PDB file of C-alpha atoms and ligand atoms in Angstrom:
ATOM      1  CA  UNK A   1      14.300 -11.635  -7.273  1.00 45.00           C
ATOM      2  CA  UNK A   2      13.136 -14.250  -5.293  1.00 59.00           C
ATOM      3  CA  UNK A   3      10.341 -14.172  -2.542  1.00 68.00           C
ATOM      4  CA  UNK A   4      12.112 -13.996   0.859  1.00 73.00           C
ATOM      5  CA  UNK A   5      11.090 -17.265   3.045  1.00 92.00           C
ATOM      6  CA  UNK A   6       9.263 -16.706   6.054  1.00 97.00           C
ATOM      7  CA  UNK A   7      11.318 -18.755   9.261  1.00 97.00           C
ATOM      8  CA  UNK A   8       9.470 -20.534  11.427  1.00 98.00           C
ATOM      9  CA  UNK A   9      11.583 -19.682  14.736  1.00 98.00           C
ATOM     10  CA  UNK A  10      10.228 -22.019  17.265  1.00 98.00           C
ATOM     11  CA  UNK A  11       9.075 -25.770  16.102  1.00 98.00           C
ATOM     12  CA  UNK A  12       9.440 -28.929  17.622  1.00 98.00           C
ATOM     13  CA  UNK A  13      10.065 -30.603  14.201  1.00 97.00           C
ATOM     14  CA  UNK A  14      11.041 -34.128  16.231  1.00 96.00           C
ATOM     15  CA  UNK A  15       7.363 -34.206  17.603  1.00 96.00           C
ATOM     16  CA  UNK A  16       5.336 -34.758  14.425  1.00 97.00           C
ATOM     17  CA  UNK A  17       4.735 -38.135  13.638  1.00 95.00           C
ATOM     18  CA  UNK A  18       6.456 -37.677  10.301  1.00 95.00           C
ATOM     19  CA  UNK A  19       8.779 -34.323  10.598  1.00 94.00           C
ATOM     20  CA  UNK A  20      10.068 -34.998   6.775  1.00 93.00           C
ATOM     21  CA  UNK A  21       6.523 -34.514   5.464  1.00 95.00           C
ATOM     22  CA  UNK A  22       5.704 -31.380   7.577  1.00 96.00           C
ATOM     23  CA  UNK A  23       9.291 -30.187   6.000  1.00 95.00           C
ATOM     24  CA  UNK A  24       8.426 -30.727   2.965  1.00 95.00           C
ATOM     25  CA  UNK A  25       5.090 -29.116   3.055  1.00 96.00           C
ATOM     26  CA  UNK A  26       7.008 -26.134   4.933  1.00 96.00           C
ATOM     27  CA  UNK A  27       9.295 -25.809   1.889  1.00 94.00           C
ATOM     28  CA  UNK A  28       6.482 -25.433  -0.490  1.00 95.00           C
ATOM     29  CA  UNK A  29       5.001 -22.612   1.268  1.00 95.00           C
ATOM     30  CA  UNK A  30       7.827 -20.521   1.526  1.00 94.00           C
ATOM     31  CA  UNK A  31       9.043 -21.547   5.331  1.00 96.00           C
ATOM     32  CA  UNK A  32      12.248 -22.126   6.458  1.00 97.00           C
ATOM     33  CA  UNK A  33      11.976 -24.378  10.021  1.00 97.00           C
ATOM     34  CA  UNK A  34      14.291 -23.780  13.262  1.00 97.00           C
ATOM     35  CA  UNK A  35      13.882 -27.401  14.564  1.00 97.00           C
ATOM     36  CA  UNK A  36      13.886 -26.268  18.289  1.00 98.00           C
ATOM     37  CA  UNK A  37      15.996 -29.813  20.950  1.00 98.00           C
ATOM     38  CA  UNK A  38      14.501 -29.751  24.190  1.00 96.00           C
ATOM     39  CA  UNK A  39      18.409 -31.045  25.236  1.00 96.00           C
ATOM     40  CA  UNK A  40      21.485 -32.113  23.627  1.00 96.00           C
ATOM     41  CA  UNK A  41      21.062 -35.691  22.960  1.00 95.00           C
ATOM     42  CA  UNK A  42      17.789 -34.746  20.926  1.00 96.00           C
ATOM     43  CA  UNK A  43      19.919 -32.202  19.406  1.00 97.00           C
ATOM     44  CA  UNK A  44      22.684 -34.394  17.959  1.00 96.00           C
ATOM     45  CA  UNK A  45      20.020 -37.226  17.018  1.00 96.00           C
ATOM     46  CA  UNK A  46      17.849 -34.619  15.083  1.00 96.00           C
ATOM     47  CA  UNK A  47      20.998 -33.591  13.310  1.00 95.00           C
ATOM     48  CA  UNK A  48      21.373 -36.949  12.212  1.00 95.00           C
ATOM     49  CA  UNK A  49      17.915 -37.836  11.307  1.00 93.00           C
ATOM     50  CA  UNK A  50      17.403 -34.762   8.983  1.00 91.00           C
ATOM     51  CA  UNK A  51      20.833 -34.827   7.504  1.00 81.00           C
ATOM     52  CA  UNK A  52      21.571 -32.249   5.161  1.00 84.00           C
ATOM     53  CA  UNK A  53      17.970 -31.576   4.404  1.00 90.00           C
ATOM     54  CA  UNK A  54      17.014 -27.794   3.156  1.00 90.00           C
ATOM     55  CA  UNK A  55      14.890 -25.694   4.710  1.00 94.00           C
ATOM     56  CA  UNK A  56      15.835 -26.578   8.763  1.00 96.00           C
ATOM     57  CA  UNK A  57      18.266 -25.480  11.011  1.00 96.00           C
ATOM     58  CA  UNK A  58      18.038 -27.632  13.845  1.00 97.00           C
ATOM     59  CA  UNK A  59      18.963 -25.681  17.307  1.00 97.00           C
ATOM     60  CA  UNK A  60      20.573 -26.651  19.959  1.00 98.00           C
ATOM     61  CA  UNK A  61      18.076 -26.851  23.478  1.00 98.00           C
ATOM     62  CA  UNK A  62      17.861 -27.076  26.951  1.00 97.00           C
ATOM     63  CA  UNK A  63      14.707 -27.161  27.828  1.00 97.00           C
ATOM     64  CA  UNK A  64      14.016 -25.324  31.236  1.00 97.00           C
ATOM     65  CA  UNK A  65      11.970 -28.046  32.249  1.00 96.00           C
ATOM     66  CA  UNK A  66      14.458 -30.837  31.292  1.00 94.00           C
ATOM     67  CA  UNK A  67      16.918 -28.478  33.967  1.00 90.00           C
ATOM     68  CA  UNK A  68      15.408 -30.086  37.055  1.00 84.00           C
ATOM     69  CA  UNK A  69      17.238 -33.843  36.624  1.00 85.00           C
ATOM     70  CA  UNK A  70      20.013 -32.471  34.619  1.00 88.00           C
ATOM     71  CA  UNK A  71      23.592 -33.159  35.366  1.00 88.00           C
ATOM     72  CA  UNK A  72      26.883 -31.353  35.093  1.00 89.00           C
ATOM     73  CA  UNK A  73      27.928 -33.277  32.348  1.00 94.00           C
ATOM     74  CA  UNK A  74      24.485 -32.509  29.923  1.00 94.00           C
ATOM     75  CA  UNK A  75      25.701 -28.905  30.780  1.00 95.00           C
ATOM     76  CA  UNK A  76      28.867 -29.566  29.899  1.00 96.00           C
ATOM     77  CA  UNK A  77      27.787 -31.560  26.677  1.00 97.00           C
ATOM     78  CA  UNK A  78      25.571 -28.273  25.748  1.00 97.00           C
ATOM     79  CA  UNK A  79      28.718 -25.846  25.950  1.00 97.00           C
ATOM     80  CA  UNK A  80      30.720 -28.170  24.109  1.00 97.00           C
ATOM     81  CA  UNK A  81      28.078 -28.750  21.244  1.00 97.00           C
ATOM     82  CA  UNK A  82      27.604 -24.851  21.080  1.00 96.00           C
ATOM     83  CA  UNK A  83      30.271 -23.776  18.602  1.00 96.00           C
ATOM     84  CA  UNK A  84      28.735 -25.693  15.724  1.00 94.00           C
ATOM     85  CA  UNK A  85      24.903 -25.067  15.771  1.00 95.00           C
ATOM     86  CA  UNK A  86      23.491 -21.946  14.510  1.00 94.00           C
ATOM     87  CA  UNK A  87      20.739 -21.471  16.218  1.00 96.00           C
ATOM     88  CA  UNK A  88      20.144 -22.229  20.450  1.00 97.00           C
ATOM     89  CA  UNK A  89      16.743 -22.876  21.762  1.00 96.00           C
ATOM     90  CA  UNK A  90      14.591 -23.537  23.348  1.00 97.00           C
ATOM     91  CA  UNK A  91      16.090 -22.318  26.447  1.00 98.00           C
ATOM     92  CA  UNK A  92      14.688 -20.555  29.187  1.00 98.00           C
ATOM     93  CA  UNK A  93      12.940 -20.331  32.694  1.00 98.00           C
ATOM     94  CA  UNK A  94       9.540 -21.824  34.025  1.00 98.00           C
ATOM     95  CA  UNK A  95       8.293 -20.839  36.989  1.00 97.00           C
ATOM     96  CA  UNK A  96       5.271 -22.051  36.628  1.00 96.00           C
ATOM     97  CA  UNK A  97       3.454 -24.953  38.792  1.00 96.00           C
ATOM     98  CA  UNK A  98       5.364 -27.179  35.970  1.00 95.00           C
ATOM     99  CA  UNK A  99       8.658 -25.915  37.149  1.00 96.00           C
ATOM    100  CA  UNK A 100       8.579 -23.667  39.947  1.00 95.00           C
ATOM    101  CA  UNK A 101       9.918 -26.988  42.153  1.00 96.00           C
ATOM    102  CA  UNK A 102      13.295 -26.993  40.042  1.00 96.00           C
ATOM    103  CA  UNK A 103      13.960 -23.073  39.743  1.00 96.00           C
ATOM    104  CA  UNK A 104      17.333 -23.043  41.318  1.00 96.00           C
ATOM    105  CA  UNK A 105      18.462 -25.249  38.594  1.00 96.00           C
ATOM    106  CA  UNK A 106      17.165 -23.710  36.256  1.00 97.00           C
ATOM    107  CA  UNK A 107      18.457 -20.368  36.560  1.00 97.00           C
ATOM    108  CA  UNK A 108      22.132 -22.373  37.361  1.00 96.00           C
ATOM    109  CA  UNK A 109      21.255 -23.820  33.870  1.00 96.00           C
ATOM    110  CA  UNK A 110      20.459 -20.781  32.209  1.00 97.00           C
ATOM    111  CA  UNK A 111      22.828 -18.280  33.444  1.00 97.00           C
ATOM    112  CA  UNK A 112      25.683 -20.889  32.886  1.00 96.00           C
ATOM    113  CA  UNK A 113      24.581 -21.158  28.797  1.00 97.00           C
ATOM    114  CA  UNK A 114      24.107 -16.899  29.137  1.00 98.00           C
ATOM    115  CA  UNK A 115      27.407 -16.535  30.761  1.00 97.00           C
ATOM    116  CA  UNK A 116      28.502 -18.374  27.272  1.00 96.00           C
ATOM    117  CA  UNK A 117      29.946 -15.223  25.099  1.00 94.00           C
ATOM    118  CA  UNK A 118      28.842 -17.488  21.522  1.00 94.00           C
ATOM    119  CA  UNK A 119      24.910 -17.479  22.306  1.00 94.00           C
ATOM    120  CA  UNK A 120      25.161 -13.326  21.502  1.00 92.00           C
ATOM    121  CA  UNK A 121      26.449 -14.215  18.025  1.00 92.00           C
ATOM    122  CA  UNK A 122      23.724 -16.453  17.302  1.00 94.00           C
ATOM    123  CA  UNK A 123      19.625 -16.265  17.493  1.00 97.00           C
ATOM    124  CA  UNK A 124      18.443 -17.703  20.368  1.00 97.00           C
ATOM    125  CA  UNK A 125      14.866 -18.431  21.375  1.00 98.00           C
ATOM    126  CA  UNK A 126      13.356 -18.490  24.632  1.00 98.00           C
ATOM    127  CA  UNK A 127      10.989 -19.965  26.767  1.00 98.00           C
ATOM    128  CA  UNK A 128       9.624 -18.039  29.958  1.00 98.00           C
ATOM    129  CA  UNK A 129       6.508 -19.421  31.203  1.00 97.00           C
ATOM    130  CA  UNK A 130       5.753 -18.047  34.838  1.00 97.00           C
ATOM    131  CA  UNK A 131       9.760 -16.345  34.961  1.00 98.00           C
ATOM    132  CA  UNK A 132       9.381 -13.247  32.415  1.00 98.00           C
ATOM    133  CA  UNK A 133      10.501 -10.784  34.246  1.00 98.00           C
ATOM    134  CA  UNK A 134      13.388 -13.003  35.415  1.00 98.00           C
ATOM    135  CA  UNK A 135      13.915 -14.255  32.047  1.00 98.00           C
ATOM    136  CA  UNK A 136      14.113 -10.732  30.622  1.00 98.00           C
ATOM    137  CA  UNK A 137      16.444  -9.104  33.426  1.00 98.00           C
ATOM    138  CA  UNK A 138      19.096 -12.054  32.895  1.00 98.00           C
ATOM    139  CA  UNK A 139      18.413 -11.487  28.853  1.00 98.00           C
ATOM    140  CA  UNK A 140      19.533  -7.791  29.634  1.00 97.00           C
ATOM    141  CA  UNK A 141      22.332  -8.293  31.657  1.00 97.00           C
ATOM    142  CA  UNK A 142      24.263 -10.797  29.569  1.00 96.00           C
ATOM    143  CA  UNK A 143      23.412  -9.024  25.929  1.00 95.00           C
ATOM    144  CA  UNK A 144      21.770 -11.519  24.210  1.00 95.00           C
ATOM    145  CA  UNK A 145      19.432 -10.114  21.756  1.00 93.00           C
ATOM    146  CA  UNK A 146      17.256 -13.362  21.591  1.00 97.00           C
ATOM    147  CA  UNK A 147      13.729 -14.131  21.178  1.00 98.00           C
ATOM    148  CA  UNK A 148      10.536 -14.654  23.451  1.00 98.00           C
ATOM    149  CA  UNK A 149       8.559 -16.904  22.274  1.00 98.00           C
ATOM    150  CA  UNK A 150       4.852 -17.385  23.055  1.00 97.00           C
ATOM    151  CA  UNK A 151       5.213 -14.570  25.507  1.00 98.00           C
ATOM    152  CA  UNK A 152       2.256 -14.681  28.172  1.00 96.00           C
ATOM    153  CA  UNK A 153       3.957 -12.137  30.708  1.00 96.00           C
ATOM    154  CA  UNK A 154       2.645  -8.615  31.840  1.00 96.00           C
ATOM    155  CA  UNK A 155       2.585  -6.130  29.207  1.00 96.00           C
ATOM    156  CA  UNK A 156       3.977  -3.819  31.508  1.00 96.00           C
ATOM    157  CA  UNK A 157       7.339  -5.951  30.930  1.00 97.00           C
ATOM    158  CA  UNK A 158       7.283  -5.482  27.421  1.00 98.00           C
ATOM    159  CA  UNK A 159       8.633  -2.038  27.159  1.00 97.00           C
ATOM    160  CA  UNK A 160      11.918  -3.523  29.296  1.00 97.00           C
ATOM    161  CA  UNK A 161      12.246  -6.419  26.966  1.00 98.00           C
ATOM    162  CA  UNK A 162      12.433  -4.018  23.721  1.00 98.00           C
ATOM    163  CA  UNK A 163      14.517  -1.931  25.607  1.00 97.00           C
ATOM    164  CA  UNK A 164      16.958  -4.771  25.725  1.00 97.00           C
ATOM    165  CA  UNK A 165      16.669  -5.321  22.083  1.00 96.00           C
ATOM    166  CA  UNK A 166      14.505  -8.689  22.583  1.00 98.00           C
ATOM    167  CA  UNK A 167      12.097  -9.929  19.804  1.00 98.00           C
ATOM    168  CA  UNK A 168       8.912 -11.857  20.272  1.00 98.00           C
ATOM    169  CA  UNK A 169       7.550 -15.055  18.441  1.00 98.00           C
ATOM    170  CA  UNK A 170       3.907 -15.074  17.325  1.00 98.00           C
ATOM    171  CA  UNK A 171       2.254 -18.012  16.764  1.00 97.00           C
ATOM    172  CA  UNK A 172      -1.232 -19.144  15.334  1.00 95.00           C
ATOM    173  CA  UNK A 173      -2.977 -19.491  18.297  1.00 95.00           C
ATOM    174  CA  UNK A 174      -1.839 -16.484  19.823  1.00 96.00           C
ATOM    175  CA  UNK A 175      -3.727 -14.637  16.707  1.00 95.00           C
ATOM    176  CA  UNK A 176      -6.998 -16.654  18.349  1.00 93.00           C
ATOM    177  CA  UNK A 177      -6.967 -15.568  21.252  1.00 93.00           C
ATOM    178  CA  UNK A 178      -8.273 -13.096  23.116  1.00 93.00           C
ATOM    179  CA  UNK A 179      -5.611 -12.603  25.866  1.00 93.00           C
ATOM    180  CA  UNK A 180      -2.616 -11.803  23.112  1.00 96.00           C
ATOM    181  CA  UNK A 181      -4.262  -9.214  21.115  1.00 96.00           C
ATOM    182  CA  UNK A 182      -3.410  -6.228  23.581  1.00 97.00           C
ATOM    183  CA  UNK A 183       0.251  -7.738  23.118  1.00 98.00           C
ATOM    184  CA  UNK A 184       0.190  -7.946  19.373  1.00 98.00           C
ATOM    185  CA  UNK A 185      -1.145  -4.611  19.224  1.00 97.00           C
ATOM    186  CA  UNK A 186       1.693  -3.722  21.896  1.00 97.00           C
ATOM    187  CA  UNK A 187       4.568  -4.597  19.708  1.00 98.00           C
ATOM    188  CA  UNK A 188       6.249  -2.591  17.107  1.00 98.00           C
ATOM    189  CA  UNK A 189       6.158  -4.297  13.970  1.00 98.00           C
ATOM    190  CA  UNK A 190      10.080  -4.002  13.287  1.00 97.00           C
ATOM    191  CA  UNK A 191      10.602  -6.358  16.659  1.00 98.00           C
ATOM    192  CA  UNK A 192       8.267  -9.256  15.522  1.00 98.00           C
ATOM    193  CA  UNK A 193       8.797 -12.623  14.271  1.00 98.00           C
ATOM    194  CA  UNK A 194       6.813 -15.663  13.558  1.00 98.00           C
ATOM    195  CA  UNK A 195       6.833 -19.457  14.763  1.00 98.00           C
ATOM    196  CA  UNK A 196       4.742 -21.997  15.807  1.00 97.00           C
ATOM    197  CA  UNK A 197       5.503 -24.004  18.342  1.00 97.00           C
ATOM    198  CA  UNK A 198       3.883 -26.673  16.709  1.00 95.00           C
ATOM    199  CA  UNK A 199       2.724 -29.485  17.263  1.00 97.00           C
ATOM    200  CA  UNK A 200       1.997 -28.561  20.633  1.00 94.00           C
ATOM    201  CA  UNK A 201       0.100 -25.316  19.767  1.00 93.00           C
ATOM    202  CA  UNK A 202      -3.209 -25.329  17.844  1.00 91.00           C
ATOM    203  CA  UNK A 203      -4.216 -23.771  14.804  1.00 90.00           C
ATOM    204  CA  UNK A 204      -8.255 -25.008  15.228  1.00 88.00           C
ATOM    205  CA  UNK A 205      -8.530 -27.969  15.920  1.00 91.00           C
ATOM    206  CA  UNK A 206      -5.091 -29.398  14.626  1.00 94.00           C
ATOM    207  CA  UNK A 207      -1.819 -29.145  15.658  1.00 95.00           C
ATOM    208  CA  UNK A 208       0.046 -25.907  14.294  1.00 96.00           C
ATOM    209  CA  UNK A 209       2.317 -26.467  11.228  1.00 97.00           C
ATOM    210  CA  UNK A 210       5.021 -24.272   9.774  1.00 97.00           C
ATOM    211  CA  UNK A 211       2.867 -23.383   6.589  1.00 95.00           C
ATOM    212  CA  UNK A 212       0.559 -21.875   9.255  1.00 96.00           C
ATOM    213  CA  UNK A 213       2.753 -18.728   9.141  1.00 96.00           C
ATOM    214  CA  UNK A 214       1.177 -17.243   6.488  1.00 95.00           C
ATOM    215  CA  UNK A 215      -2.289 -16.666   8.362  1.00 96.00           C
ATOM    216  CA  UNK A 216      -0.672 -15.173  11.050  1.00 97.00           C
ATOM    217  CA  UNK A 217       1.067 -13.187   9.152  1.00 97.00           C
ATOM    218  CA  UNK A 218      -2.040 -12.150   7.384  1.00 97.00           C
ATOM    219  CA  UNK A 219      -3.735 -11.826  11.239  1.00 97.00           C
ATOM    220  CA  UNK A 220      -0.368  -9.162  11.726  1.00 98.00           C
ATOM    221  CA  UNK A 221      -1.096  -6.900   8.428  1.00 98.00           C
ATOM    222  CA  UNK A 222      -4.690  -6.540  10.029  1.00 97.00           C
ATOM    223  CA  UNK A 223      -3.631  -5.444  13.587  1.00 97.00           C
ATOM    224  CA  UNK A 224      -0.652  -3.219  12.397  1.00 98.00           C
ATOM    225  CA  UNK A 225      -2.930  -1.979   9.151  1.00 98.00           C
ATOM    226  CA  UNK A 226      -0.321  -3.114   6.942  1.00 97.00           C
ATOM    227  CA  UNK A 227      -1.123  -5.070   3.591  1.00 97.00           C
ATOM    228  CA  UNK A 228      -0.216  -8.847   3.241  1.00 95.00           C
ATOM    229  CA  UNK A 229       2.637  -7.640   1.769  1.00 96.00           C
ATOM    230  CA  UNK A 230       3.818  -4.769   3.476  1.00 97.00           C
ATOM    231  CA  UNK A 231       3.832  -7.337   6.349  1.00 97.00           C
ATOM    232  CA  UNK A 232       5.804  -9.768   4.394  1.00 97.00           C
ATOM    233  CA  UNK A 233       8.632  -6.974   3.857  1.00 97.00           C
ATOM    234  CA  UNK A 234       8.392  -6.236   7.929  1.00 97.00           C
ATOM    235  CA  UNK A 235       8.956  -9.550   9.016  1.00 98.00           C
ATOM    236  CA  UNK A 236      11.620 -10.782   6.514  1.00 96.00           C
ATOM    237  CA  UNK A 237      13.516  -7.952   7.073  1.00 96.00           C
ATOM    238  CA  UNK A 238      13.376  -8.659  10.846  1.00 97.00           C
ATOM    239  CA  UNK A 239      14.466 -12.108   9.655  1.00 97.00           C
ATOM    240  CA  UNK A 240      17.777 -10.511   8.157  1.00 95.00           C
ATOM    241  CA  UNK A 241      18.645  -8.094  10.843  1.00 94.00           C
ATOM    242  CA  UNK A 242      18.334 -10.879  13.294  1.00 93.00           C
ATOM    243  CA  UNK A 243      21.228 -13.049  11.411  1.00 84.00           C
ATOM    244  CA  UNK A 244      23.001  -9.959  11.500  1.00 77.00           C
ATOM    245  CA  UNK A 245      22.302  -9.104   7.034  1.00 53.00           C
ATOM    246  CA  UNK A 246      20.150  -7.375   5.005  1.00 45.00           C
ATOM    247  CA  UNK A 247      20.957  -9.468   1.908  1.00 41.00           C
ATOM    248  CA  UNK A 248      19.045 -11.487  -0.479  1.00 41.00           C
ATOM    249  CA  UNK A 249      16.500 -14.549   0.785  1.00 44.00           C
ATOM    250  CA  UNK A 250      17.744 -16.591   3.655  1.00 42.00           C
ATOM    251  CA  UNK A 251      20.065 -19.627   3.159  1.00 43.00           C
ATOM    252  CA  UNK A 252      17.651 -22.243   3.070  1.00 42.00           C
TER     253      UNK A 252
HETATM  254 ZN1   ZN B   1       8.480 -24.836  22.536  1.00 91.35          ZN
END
């Protein structure tokens, strides 16, 4: 049987320089890439760009920070689009200083894409800078089983956001620092994924790429006392119950 790929759940593929080359060095490590839009338009011309490529799913976005000049009709255009992609994200809320001046369109934004009954039958993942407890209540109320990523909340949130079925992202340079160990060490391992948010977050000195997955993976096994291995199984089984199976590798 085949190794199980690792997915990278939260990358913006279209912000490398050359996204073909960091897919391609993805695919031989053993990572499968969700290609996370920041809004529609960047959605459909990914799409395009990468073809029928292996190894990416690109997802369908609205950023929370692209919410503030949106109109009705990028809503609208987002709804429409939402039937064919299998994967949403990155959606969200950001309250912080970055965003806190377009919250009430925001949360019109993101309740409108909850109140969608399609994003519970898909993975979604999330953004919730500054708005976690917001982000997670509205998660909760609406069913949608999705994904924080990068989550920099309270801890004393976290219990309410597994409680709700949510998963979290981890990402390499959440394994560096200091701040996210009492959240890695926090979360069961059966509700953790990987991503990371590259090429915005750092992995040293660099920009993060997917192939990066397999240190923090091997960062997890240490913190949950798991070997490399073990981990592997923990993870790519979350991977399957997420897309709703438990068999075989992931379509890649
Ligand atoms: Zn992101």
């Amino acid at each position: 049987m085949t190794t199980p790929v690792l997915t990278d759940t939260h990358c913006h593929l279209d912000a490398y320089d050359n996204p073909v080359a960091v897919l391609d060095d993805a695919h031989a490590a053993g990572v499968h890439v969700i290609a996370v839009t920041e809004d529609p338009g960047k959605y459909r011309l990914l799409r395009t760009r990468l073809g029928r490529r292996d190894g990416v799913d690109v997802a369908l976005g609205f950023h929370p920070l692209r919410a503030g000049g949106a109109s009705p009709h990028d809503l609208a255009r987002f709804l429409r689009l939402l039937p064919q992609a299998t994967w949403i994200g990155e959606i969200g809320l950001d309250f912080s200083r970055a965003g806190v001046a377009s919250r009430k369109e925001q949360l019109r934004v993101f309740e409108a894409i909850l109140a969608d009954l399609q994003v519970r039958t898909r993975p979604v993942t999330v953004h919730s800078r500054g708005a976690e407890r917001e982000t997670i209540t509205r998660l909760a109320q609406a069913q949608v089983p999705a994904i924080l990523h990068w989550y920099t909340g309270p801890l004393a949130a976290v219990d309410n956001a597994l409680a709700a079925g949510l998963w979290f992202s981890i990402n390499p340079a959440m394994t560096r620092s200091k701040k996210a160990l009492p959240l890695l060490q926090r979360l069961p391992p059966d509700r953790v994924l990987l991503e990371t948010d590259g090429p915005f977050a750092r992995c040293g000195n660099r920009s993060a790429v997917p192939s990066d997955l397999l240190g923090t993976l091997a960062h997890l096994a240490q913190v949950w006392g798991k070997s490399a291995d073990e981990a592997h199984t923990a993870v790519t089984q979350n991977q399957q119950r997420l897309r709703g199976t438990d068999s075989g590798p992931l379509p890649t």
